[in-house]
Amino acid sequence: MIEPFLSALPILKKLEDSGYDAYFVGGSVRDFLLGKPISDVDIATSATPDEVKKVFPKTVDIGIEHGTILVLYGDTSYEITTFRTESEYQDFRRPKEVSFIRNLEDDLKRRDFTMNAIAMDQSGKLIDPFDGQKAILKKIIQTVGQAEERFQEDALRMMRAVRFMSQLSFSIESQTLSALENLASLLDKIAVERKRAEFEKLLLGPNCKEAVNVMLNTGLYHYLPGLNDQKEQLKKLARLNWDSLAKNEMWALVLYCLNFDGKEVERFLRNWRLALKDIREIQQIIFFLSSRLNKEWELYDLYLAKRDTILSVEKLFQVINGMKEVQIINNLIKRYDGLSIKERGDLMVSGNDLLEWCNQKPGPWLKDTLLTIEQAIVEGRLINEKNNIKEWLMECNQK
Ligand code: ATP
Ligand code: MG
């Protein structure tokens, strides 16, 4: 067995010593079998949430109604979920009620795809009643049981199928794919936040372009905020090539393909329920990207954009133009690092100095003059030194 399972073994042991069954399940087992880096290990157990809380001294109720308890152990925390079935589904969404059960197989049966329905016990033995290992070998995404039934229970699973396709470069098994085509419209019922979590993972996957094509072919895109009538624009996205972009860079690239600007950008991102901080960051990237698409960077643009935005914008500029020139990006950062000031606070003069020197009442001229000084310093036409700035101003005033 390998990390991070090894460190989590004592959790399984403790549960078993207390008379319960416990297994590693879900994405961690799948990624282990794929030889991919394992993020967090999920644990499933026959113990009810109350029983889990009796076994471990430090726990947090993070989703107790669905049977999930967070156990704090050493300097790590583990999500432990009680075996459950989800008998009654309501309105194509999450189950109305979950029932805790004592049997592992029934728990695996309610999971979405066969590759995600494999359990591993503490000796490393795999319990795989739905042939998930075969699916992993064949690189296919297939629902546990009838695809149409499973997508009607929870329509988000359709979105999950496409995001796994993007992340794992698997293909979608034919019946699962037909069900996707037939039931795409049920995605309309799903909360935007749940769709966003899957969509963002899809955007960041190495096989994103193929996944976008599947969204186009199955019609899934019709039921995502702001993408309903954007077929050609999404095709444009699928024609671009990129290695790795951060989440907000990906959103900016989508928005570029959609040709959105100004208020449309904000509306689109708000409809996806992004955090305000991310919305502002993406708007900033879009703003400087539009400018960059029209002209080369000038020193004052670099000064206003700042390092992170410069990096994002130039990366996107290269993706859009089918280039990959790391040296250009490095040179830009060198130019940015060489700026004599990085923000207005770095100026060696203040509004008070100007009032004193110019002998005028405060007014809009003050802000304009500071801006002129700031720009001249950034562009290297003026040295950021008090006396120097004063002389320069007096000369300007005489002209
Ligand atoms: P990731 O590596 O992205 O975390 P994951 O497979 O672990 O992938 P999670 O969303 O963390 O995905 O879910 C953990 C497990 O719970 C899945 O592997 C799957 O077995 C099950 N699961 C999650 N969401 C659903 C769903 N909507 N329907 C059925 N089973 C689900
Ligand atoms: Mg997971």
Short mmCIF file of C-alpha atoms and ligand atoms in Angstrom, two decimals:
data_model
loop_
_atom_site.label_atom_id
_atom_site.label_comp_id
_atom_site.label_asym_id
_atom_site.label_seq_id
_atom_site.Cartn_x
_atom_site.Cartn_y
_atom_site.Cartn_z
CA MET A 1 0.00 0.00 0.00
CA ILE A 2 1.15 3.56 -0.64
CA GLU A 3 0.56 7.01 0.84
CA PRO A 4 -1.87 8.59 1.58
CA PHE A 5 -3.61 5.26 2.31
CA LEU A 6 -0.83 4.19 4.70
CA SER A 7 -1.32 7.19 6.96
CA ALA A 8 -5.07 6.60 6.97
CA LEU A 9 -4.80 2.89 7.83
CA PRO A 10 -5.13 3.48 11.60
CA ILE A 11 -8.61 4.95 10.92
CA LEU A 12 -9.78 1.75 9.23
CA LYS A 13 -8.17 -0.32 12.00
CA LYS A 14 -9.85 1.64 14.75
CA LEU A 15 -13.26 1.24 13.15
CA GLU A 16 -12.71 -2.47 12.61
CA ASP A 17 -11.46 -2.96 16.19
CA SER A 18 -14.71 -1.38 17.33
CA GLY A 19 -16.64 -3.99 15.37
CA TYR A 20 -17.44 -2.11 12.15
CA ASP A 21 -16.46 -2.57 8.51
CA ALA A 22 -14.41 0.19 6.91
CA TYR A 23 -12.93 0.66 3.43
CA PHE A 24 -11.21 3.18 1.22
CA VAL A 25 -13.61 4.14 -1.59
CA GLY A 26 -14.27 6.49 -4.48
CA GLY A 27 -11.81 8.72 -6.29
CA SER A 28 -8.75 7.78 -4.23
CA VAL A 29 -9.03 4.07 -5.08
CA ARG A 30 -9.70 4.91 -8.74
CA ASP A 31 -6.71 7.26 -8.95
CA PHE A 32 -4.50 4.72 -7.17
CA LEU A 33 -5.41 2.08 -9.78
CA LEU A 34 -4.69 4.62 -12.50
CA GLY A 35 -1.30 5.44 -11.02
CA LYS A 36 -2.35 9.08 -10.70
CA PRO A 37 -1.62 11.35 -7.75
CA ILE A 38 -4.17 10.72 -5.02
CA SER A 39 -5.82 13.77 -3.51
CA ASP A 40 -7.85 12.95 -0.43
CA VAL A 41 -8.85 9.48 0.71
CA ASP A 42 -12.53 8.87 1.32
CA ILE A 43 -13.53 6.24 3.84
CA ALA A 44 -16.83 4.35 3.94
CA THR A 45 -17.97 2.44 6.98
CA SER A 46 -20.83 0.39 8.35
CA ALA A 47 -20.77 2.52 11.53
CA THR A 48 -23.51 5.16 11.74
CA PRO A 49 -22.41 8.78 12.19
CA ASP A 50 -23.14 8.58 15.92
CA GLU A 51 -21.08 5.42 16.18
CA VAL A 52 -18.19 7.06 14.28
CA LYS A 53 -18.29 9.94 16.77
CA LYS A 54 -17.96 7.49 19.65
CA VAL A 55 -14.88 5.87 18.10
CA PHE A 56 -12.96 9.09 17.46
CA PRO A 57 -12.48 11.87 20.00
CA LYS A 58 -12.19 14.74 17.48
CA THR A 59 -14.89 15.02 14.83
CA VAL A 60 -16.80 17.68 12.93
CA ASP A 61 -20.34 17.19 11.60
CA ILE A 62 -19.91 18.28 8.00
CA GLY A 63 -22.79 16.44 6.37
CA ILE A 64 -24.28 14.35 9.08
CA GLU A 65 -27.68 14.09 7.36
CA HIS A 66 -25.93 12.37 4.45
CA GLY A 67 -23.83 10.30 6.82
CA THR A 68 -20.54 12.21 6.51
CA ILE A 69 -18.36 13.01 9.52
CA LEU A 70 -14.97 14.66 9.41
CA VAL A 71 -12.49 12.91 11.67
CA LEU A 72 -9.45 14.89 12.79
CA TYR A 73 -6.55 12.52 13.18
CA GLY A 74 -2.94 13.60 13.69
CA ASP A 75 -2.50 16.61 11.45
CA THR A 76 -4.89 15.33 8.79
CA SER A 77 -8.65 15.10 8.53
CA TYR A 78 -10.65 12.34 6.87
CA GLU A 79 -14.19 12.25 5.56
CA ILE A 80 -15.92 9.14 6.81
CA THR A 81 -19.28 8.30 5.26
CA THR A 82 -21.69 5.68 6.51
CA PHE A 83 -22.74 3.04 3.96
CA ARG A 84 -26.03 4.27 2.59
CA THR A 85 -28.65 3.86 -0.05
CA GLU A 86 -30.48 6.73 -1.59
CA SER A 87 -33.93 5.29 -1.97
CA GLU A 88 -36.15 8.16 -2.96
CA TYR A 89 -34.96 10.78 -5.42
CA GLN A 90 -36.85 13.99 -5.89
CA ASP A 91 -37.09 16.11 -9.00
CA PHE A 92 -33.97 14.60 -10.64
CA ARG A 93 -31.80 15.91 -7.85
CA ARG A 94 -30.26 14.68 -4.68
CA PRO A 95 -32.15 12.01 -2.77
CA LYS A 96 -34.93 13.13 -0.51
CA GLU A 97 -33.78 10.71 2.11
CA VAL A 98 -30.77 8.54 2.69
CA SER A 99 -30.92 5.34 4.68
CA PHE A 100 -27.88 4.08 6.49
CA ILE A 101 -27.11 0.45 5.83
CA ARG A 102 -24.55 -2.10 7.03
CA ASN A 103 -23.69 -3.62 3.67
CA LEU A 104 -20.81 -2.39 1.48
CA GLU A 105 -22.14 -3.68 -1.83
CA ASP A 106 -25.35 -1.73 -1.54
CA ASP A 107 -23.30 1.37 -0.85
CA LEU A 108 -21.16 0.79 -3.94
CA LYS A 109 -24.33 0.29 -5.98
CA ARG A 110 -25.53 3.87 -5.38
CA ARG A 111 -22.26 5.34 -6.67
CA ASP A 112 -22.16 7.00 -10.08
CA PHE A 113 -19.66 5.16 -12.28
CA THR A 114 -18.16 1.69 -12.10
CA MET A 115 -14.64 3.15 -11.81
CA ASN A 116 -15.82 5.04 -8.71
CA ALA A 117 -17.51 2.03 -7.13
CA ILE A 118 -14.43 0.08 -6.04
CA ALA A 119 -13.55 -0.37 -2.38
CA MET A 120 -10.18 -1.33 -0.87
CA ASP A 121 -9.81 -2.96 2.54
CA GLN A 122 -6.94 -2.53 4.96
CA SER A 123 -4.91 -5.35 3.40
CA GLY A 124 -5.17 -3.70 -0.03
CA LYS A 125 -7.74 -6.21 -1.31
CA LEU A 126 -10.19 -4.74 -3.81
CA ILE A 127 -13.94 -5.23 -3.67
CA ASP A 128 -15.20 -4.54 -7.16
CA PRO A 129 -18.68 -5.96 -7.79
CA PHE A 130 -19.33 -3.82 -10.90
CA ASP A 131 -16.08 -4.47 -12.80
CA GLY A 132 -14.68 -1.02 -12.21
CA GLN A 133 -11.12 -2.27 -12.73
CA LYS A 134 -12.04 -3.49 -16.20
CA ALA A 135 -13.55 -0.09 -16.99
CA ILE A 136 -10.34 1.58 -15.82
CA LEU A 137 -8.24 -0.71 -18.02
CA LYS A 138 -10.49 -0.02 -20.98
CA LYS A 139 -10.61 3.68 -20.07
CA ILE A 140 -14.39 3.91 -20.10
CA ILE A 141 -16.90 5.79 -18.02
CA GLN A 142 -19.95 3.65 -17.41
CA THR A 143 -22.75 4.09 -14.91
CA VAL A 144 -23.37 1.52 -12.21
CA GLY A 145 -26.62 -0.03 -13.49
CA GLN A 146 -28.94 1.47 -16.13
CA ALA A 147 -27.61 4.83 -17.28
CA GLU A 148 -31.04 6.39 -17.91
CA GLU A 149 -32.22 5.38 -14.46
CA ARG A 150 -29.09 6.65 -12.76
CA PHE A 151 -29.19 10.02 -14.57
CA GLN A 152 -32.85 10.45 -13.71
CA GLU A 153 -32.03 9.92 -10.04
CA ASP A 154 -29.40 12.66 -10.10
CA ALA A 155 -28.86 14.59 -13.32
CA LEU A 156 -25.56 16.03 -12.10
CA ARG A 157 -24.03 12.64 -12.90
CA MET A 158 -24.21 13.59 -16.60
CA MET A 159 -22.00 16.56 -15.93
CA ARG A 160 -19.70 14.37 -13.84
CA ALA A 161 -19.35 11.93 -16.75
CA VAL A 162 -18.07 14.70 -18.99
CA ARG A 163 -15.74 16.16 -16.36
CA PHE A 164 -14.17 12.74 -15.71
CA MET A 165 -13.73 12.46 -19.45
CA SER A 166 -11.80 15.72 -19.35
CA GLN A 167 -9.73 14.78 -16.31
CA LEU A 168 -8.93 11.17 -17.16
CA SER A 169 -9.02 11.16 -20.99
CA PHE A 170 -11.50 8.26 -20.85
CA SER A 171 -14.36 7.78 -23.29
CA ILE A 172 -17.99 7.44 -22.34
CA GLU A 173 -19.50 3.98 -22.83
CA SER A 174 -22.17 3.90 -25.54
CA GLN A 175 -25.30 3.37 -23.42
CA THR A 176 -24.12 5.95 -20.94
CA LEU A 177 -23.55 8.33 -23.86
CA SER A 178 -27.03 7.70 -25.35
CA ALA A 179 -28.58 8.37 -21.96
CA LEU A 180 -26.66 11.63 -21.86
CA GLU A 181 -28.07 12.64 -25.24
CA ASN A 182 -31.61 11.68 -24.24
CA LEU A 183 -31.66 13.23 -20.80
CA ALA A 184 -29.43 16.31 -21.14
CA SER A 185 -32.37 18.63 -20.38
CA LEU A 186 -32.65 17.26 -16.83
CA LEU A 187 -29.49 19.21 -16.05
CA ASP A 188 -31.74 22.24 -15.89
CA LYS A 189 -32.96 21.05 -12.49
CA ILE A 190 -29.53 21.05 -10.89
CA ALA A 191 -28.25 23.84 -8.65
CA VAL A 192 -25.71 26.10 -10.38
CA GLU A 193 -23.13 25.62 -7.59
CA ARG A 194 -23.05 21.85 -8.17
CA LYS A 195 -22.76 22.35 -11.92
CA ARG A 196 -20.00 24.92 -11.44
CA ALA A 197 -17.87 22.55 -9.36
CA GLU A 198 -17.98 19.97 -12.15
CA PHE A 199 -17.59 22.53 -14.95
CA GLU A 200 -14.48 24.02 -13.38
CA LYS A 201 -12.90 20.57 -13.06
CA LEU A 202 -13.86 19.95 -16.69
CA LEU A 203 -12.21 23.20 -17.80
CA LEU A 204 -8.99 22.28 -16.00
CA GLY A 205 -8.74 18.71 -17.28
CA PRO A 206 -6.08 17.77 -19.84
CA ASN A 207 -8.77 16.45 -22.19
CA CYS A 208 -10.96 19.54 -21.91
CA LYS A 209 -11.34 20.06 -25.66
CA GLU A 210 -12.81 16.60 -26.19
CA ALA A 211 -15.11 17.05 -23.21
CA VAL A 212 -16.38 20.35 -24.65
CA ASN A 213 -17.09 18.56 -27.92
CA VAL A 214 -19.11 15.92 -26.06
CA MET A 215 -21.05 18.69 -24.32
CA LEU A 216 -21.79 20.14 -27.75
CA ASN A 217 -22.78 16.83 -29.33
CA THR A 218 -25.03 15.73 -26.48
CA GLY A 219 -26.62 19.14 -26.00
CA LEU A 220 -25.53 19.39 -22.34
CA TYR A 221 -24.28 22.93 -22.95
CA HIS A 222 -27.86 24.15 -23.46
CA TYR A 223 -28.44 23.73 -19.73
CA LEU A 224 -25.41 25.61 -18.44
CA PRO A 225 -25.65 29.31 -17.50
CA GLY A 226 -24.96 31.64 -20.41
CA LEU A 227 -23.93 28.85 -22.80
CA ASN A 228 -27.31 27.89 -24.22
CA ASP A 229 -26.94 29.42 -27.68
CA GLN A 230 -23.16 29.53 -27.86
CA LYS A 231 -22.37 26.51 -30.01
CA GLU A 232 -20.00 28.25 -32.44
CA GLN A 233 -18.24 30.08 -29.63
CA LEU A 234 -17.69 26.83 -27.71
CA LYS A 235 -16.37 25.23 -30.89
CA LYS A 236 -13.88 28.06 -31.05
CA LEU A 237 -12.73 27.14 -27.51
CA ALA A 238 -12.34 23.51 -28.55
CA ARG A 239 -10.08 24.56 -31.43
CA LEU A 240 -7.56 26.34 -29.20
CA ASN A 241 -4.58 24.61 -27.61
CA TRP A 242 -3.23 25.16 -24.13
CA ASP A 243 -1.10 23.22 -21.66
CA SER A 244 -2.12 24.39 -18.30
CA LEU A 245 -4.13 27.40 -17.28
CA ALA A 246 -5.36 28.35 -13.82
CA LYS A 247 -9.07 28.36 -13.05
CA ASN A 248 -9.66 32.07 -13.54
CA GLU A 249 -7.55 32.07 -16.68
CA MET A 250 -9.81 29.33 -18.05
CA TRP A 251 -12.91 31.39 -17.26
CA ALA A 252 -11.30 34.33 -19.05
CA LEU A 253 -10.56 32.15 -22.08
CA VAL A 254 -14.19 30.99 -22.17
CA LEU A 255 -15.34 34.60 -22.00
CA TYR A 256 -12.95 35.57 -24.77
CA CYS A 257 -14.46 32.85 -26.99
CA LEU A 258 -17.94 34.06 -26.10
CA ASN A 259 -16.97 37.58 -27.18
CA PHE A 260 -18.34 38.94 -23.94
CA ASP A 261 -17.19 42.22 -22.48
CA GLY A 262 -18.11 44.84 -19.88
CA LYS A 263 -21.42 44.16 -18.16
CA GLU A 264 -21.93 40.84 -20.00
CA VAL A 265 -18.82 39.44 -18.33
CA GLU A 266 -20.07 40.31 -14.87
CA ARG A 267 -23.57 38.97 -15.57
CA PHE A 268 -22.21 35.68 -16.94
CA LEU A 269 -19.93 35.11 -13.95
CA ARG A 270 -22.61 36.09 -11.46
CA ASN A 271 -24.99 33.63 -13.11
CA TRP A 272 -22.38 30.95 -12.48
CA ARG A 273 -22.33 32.17 -8.85
CA LEU A 274 -18.62 32.83 -8.76
CA ALA A 275 -17.18 34.58 -5.70
CA LEU A 276 -16.87 38.34 -6.13
CA LYS A 277 -13.10 38.15 -5.66
CA ASP A 278 -12.82 35.76 -8.62
CA ILE A 279 -15.19 37.86 -10.71
CA ARG A 280 -12.97 40.91 -10.20
CA GLU A 281 -9.82 38.96 -11.01
CA ILE A 282 -11.36 37.57 -14.21
CA GLN A 283 -12.63 41.04 -15.23
CA GLN A 284 -9.12 42.39 -14.75
CA ILE A 285 -7.68 39.67 -16.98
CA ILE A 286 -10.34 40.29 -19.67
CA PHE A 287 -9.73 44.05 -19.57
CA PHE A 288 -5.99 43.79 -20.18
CA LEU A 289 -6.42 40.91 -22.63
CA SER A 290 -8.66 43.07 -24.83
CA SER A 291 -6.05 45.81 -24.73
CA ARG A 292 -3.22 43.33 -25.45
CA LEU A 293 -5.07 41.95 -28.45
CA ASN A 294 -4.95 45.44 -29.97
CA LYS A 295 -1.43 46.52 -29.10
CA GLU A 296 1.87 45.63 -27.48
CA TRP A 297 2.36 46.12 -23.75
CA GLU A 298 3.45 49.63 -22.81
CA LEU A 299 5.20 50.34 -19.53
CA TYR A 300 2.14 52.03 -18.11
CA ASP A 301 -0.06 49.00 -18.98
CA LEU A 302 2.39 46.75 -17.13
CA TYR A 303 2.28 49.10 -14.16
CA LEU A 304 -1.53 49.08 -14.05
CA ALA A 305 -1.95 45.35 -14.69
CA LYS A 306 0.67 44.10 -12.17
CA ARG A 307 2.58 40.84 -12.24
CA ASP A 308 -0.14 38.15 -11.91
CA THR A 309 -2.42 39.74 -14.48
CA ILE A 310 0.48 40.29 -16.90
CA LEU A 311 1.34 36.60 -16.65
CA SER A 312 -2.26 35.48 -17.16
CA VAL A 313 -2.93 37.86 -20.02
CA GLU A 314 0.24 37.02 -21.91
CA LYS A 315 -0.38 33.28 -21.46
CA LEU A 316 -3.89 33.72 -22.88
CA PHE A 317 -2.62 35.96 -25.69
CA GLN A 318 -0.26 33.18 -26.73
CA VAL A 319 -2.99 30.51 -26.51
CA ILE A 320 -5.28 32.63 -28.69
CA ASN A 321 -2.50 33.17 -31.24
CA GLY A 322 -1.25 29.60 -31.20
CA MET A 323 2.17 30.56 -29.82
CA LYS A 324 4.33 29.26 -27.00
CA GLU A 325 7.15 31.66 -26.21
CA VAL A 326 8.23 31.48 -22.60
CA GLN A 327 11.01 33.97 -23.31
CA ILE A 328 8.49 36.69 -24.21
CA ILE A 329 6.74 36.20 -20.88
CA ASN A 330 10.05 36.27 -18.99
CA ASN A 331 11.05 39.49 -20.74
CA LEU A 332 7.75 41.13 -19.83
CA ILE A 333 8.22 40.22 -16.19
CA LYS A 334 11.75 41.64 -16.34
CA ARG A 335 10.32 44.89 -17.69
CA TYR A 336 7.72 44.91 -14.93
CA ASP A 337 10.34 44.23 -12.24
CA GLY A 338 12.41 47.10 -13.63
CA LEU A 339 9.66 49.70 -13.16
CA SER A 340 10.85 52.43 -10.82
CA ILE A 341 7.54 52.45 -8.94
CA LYS A 342 4.97 49.70 -8.53
CA GLU A 343 2.09 51.71 -7.08
CA ARG A 344 1.05 55.29 -6.39
CA GLY A 345 2.17 54.97 -2.77
CA ASP A 346 5.75 54.66 -4.02
CA LEU A 347 5.73 58.27 -5.36
CA MET A 348 8.10 60.56 -3.46
CA VAL A 349 5.53 63.39 -3.55
CA SER A 350 2.03 63.69 -2.15
CA GLY A 351 -0.98 65.92 -2.78
CA ASN A 352 0.16 68.14 0.09
CA ASP A 353 3.51 68.79 -1.61
CA LEU A 354 1.71 69.86 -4.77
CA LEU A 355 -0.60 72.22 -2.85
CA GLU A 356 2.39 73.84 -1.22
CA TRP A 357 4.40 74.20 -4.44
CA CYS A 358 1.60 75.40 -6.70
CA ASN A 359 -0.16 77.72 -4.31
CA GLN A 360 -3.58 76.74 -5.61
CA LYS A 361 -6.80 75.57 -3.97
CA PRO A 362 -7.43 71.81 -3.99
CA GLY A 363 -9.45 70.67 -7.02
CA PRO A 364 -9.50 68.14 -9.83
CA TRP A 365 -6.12 69.51 -11.03
CA LEU A 366 -4.49 67.78 -8.04
CA LYS A 367 -5.49 64.30 -9.11
CA ASP A 368 -4.63 65.02 -12.74
CA THR A 369 -1.19 66.35 -11.82
CA LEU A 370 -0.41 63.33 -9.63
CA LEU A 371 -1.45 61.10 -12.52
CA THR A 372 0.83 62.99 -14.93
CA ILE A 373 3.75 62.66 -12.52
CA GLU A 374 3.02 58.97 -11.94
CA GLN A 375 2.88 58.26 -15.67
CA ALA A 376 6.08 60.20 -16.41
CA ILE A 377 7.93 58.25 -13.70
CA VAL A 378 6.62 54.87 -14.86
CA GLU A 379 7.64 55.70 -18.43
CA GLY A 380 11.13 56.69 -17.33
CA ARG A 381 10.78 60.37 -18.31
CA LEU A 382 11.09 61.57 -14.73
CA ILE A 383 13.14 60.41 -11.76
CA ASN A 384 11.17 59.67 -8.60
CA GLU A 385 12.93 62.17 -6.38
CA LYS A 386 11.25 65.10 -4.63
CA ASN A 387 13.35 68.02 -5.90
CA ASN A 388 13.48 66.56 -9.33
CA ILE A 389 9.71 66.28 -9.51
CA LYS A 390 9.33 69.86 -8.23
CA GLU A 391 11.65 71.27 -10.91
CA TRP A 392 9.93 69.22 -13.61
CA LEU A 393 6.54 70.57 -12.51
CA MET A 394 7.71 74.17 -12.50
CA GLU A 395 9.13 73.72 -16.01
CA CYS A 396 5.84 72.21 -17.18
CA ASN A 397 3.89 75.10 -15.68
CA GLN A 398 6.04 77.64 -17.46
CA LYS A 399 5.38 76.02 -20.84
P1 ATP B 1 -12.26 13.75 -7.25
O1 ATP B 1 -10.93 13.13 -7.47
O2 ATP B 1 -12.53 14.85 -8.19
O3 ATP B 1 -12.57 14.10 -5.83
P2 ATP B 1 -14.17 11.67 -6.81
O4 ATP B 1 -14.53 10.45 -7.63
O5 ATP B 1 -13.55 11.42 -5.49
O6 ATP B 1 -13.28 12.58 -7.71
P3 ATP B 1 -16.17 13.12 -5.39
O7 ATP B 1 -17.08 14.17 -5.90
O8 ATP B 1 -15.14 13.48 -4.37
O9 ATP B 1 -15.48 12.51 -6.68
O10 ATP B 1 -17.07 11.95 -4.85
C1 ATP B 1 -16.55 10.82 -4.15
C2 ATP B 1 -17.27 9.56 -4.57
O11 ATP B 1 -18.66 9.66 -4.23
C3 ATP B 1 -17.26 9.25 -6.06
O12 ATP B 1 -16.09 8.56 -6.43
C4 ATP B 1 -18.50 8.43 -6.22
O13 ATP B 1 -18.29 7.11 -5.81
C5 ATP B 1 -19.46 9.08 -5.24
N1 ATP B 1 -20.30 10.15 -5.83
C6 ATP B 1 -20.04 11.48 -5.83
N2 ATP B 1 -21.01 12.18 -6.41
C7 ATP B 1 -21.95 11.28 -6.78
C8 ATP B 1 -23.22 11.39 -7.42
N3 ATP B 1 -23.72 12.55 -7.80
N4 ATP B 1 -23.89 10.23 -7.61
C9 ATP B 1 -23.41 9.04 -7.22
N5 ATP B 1 -22.22 8.88 -6.62
C10 ATP B 1 -21.48 9.97 -6.40
MG MG B 2 -13.05 12.99 -4.00
#
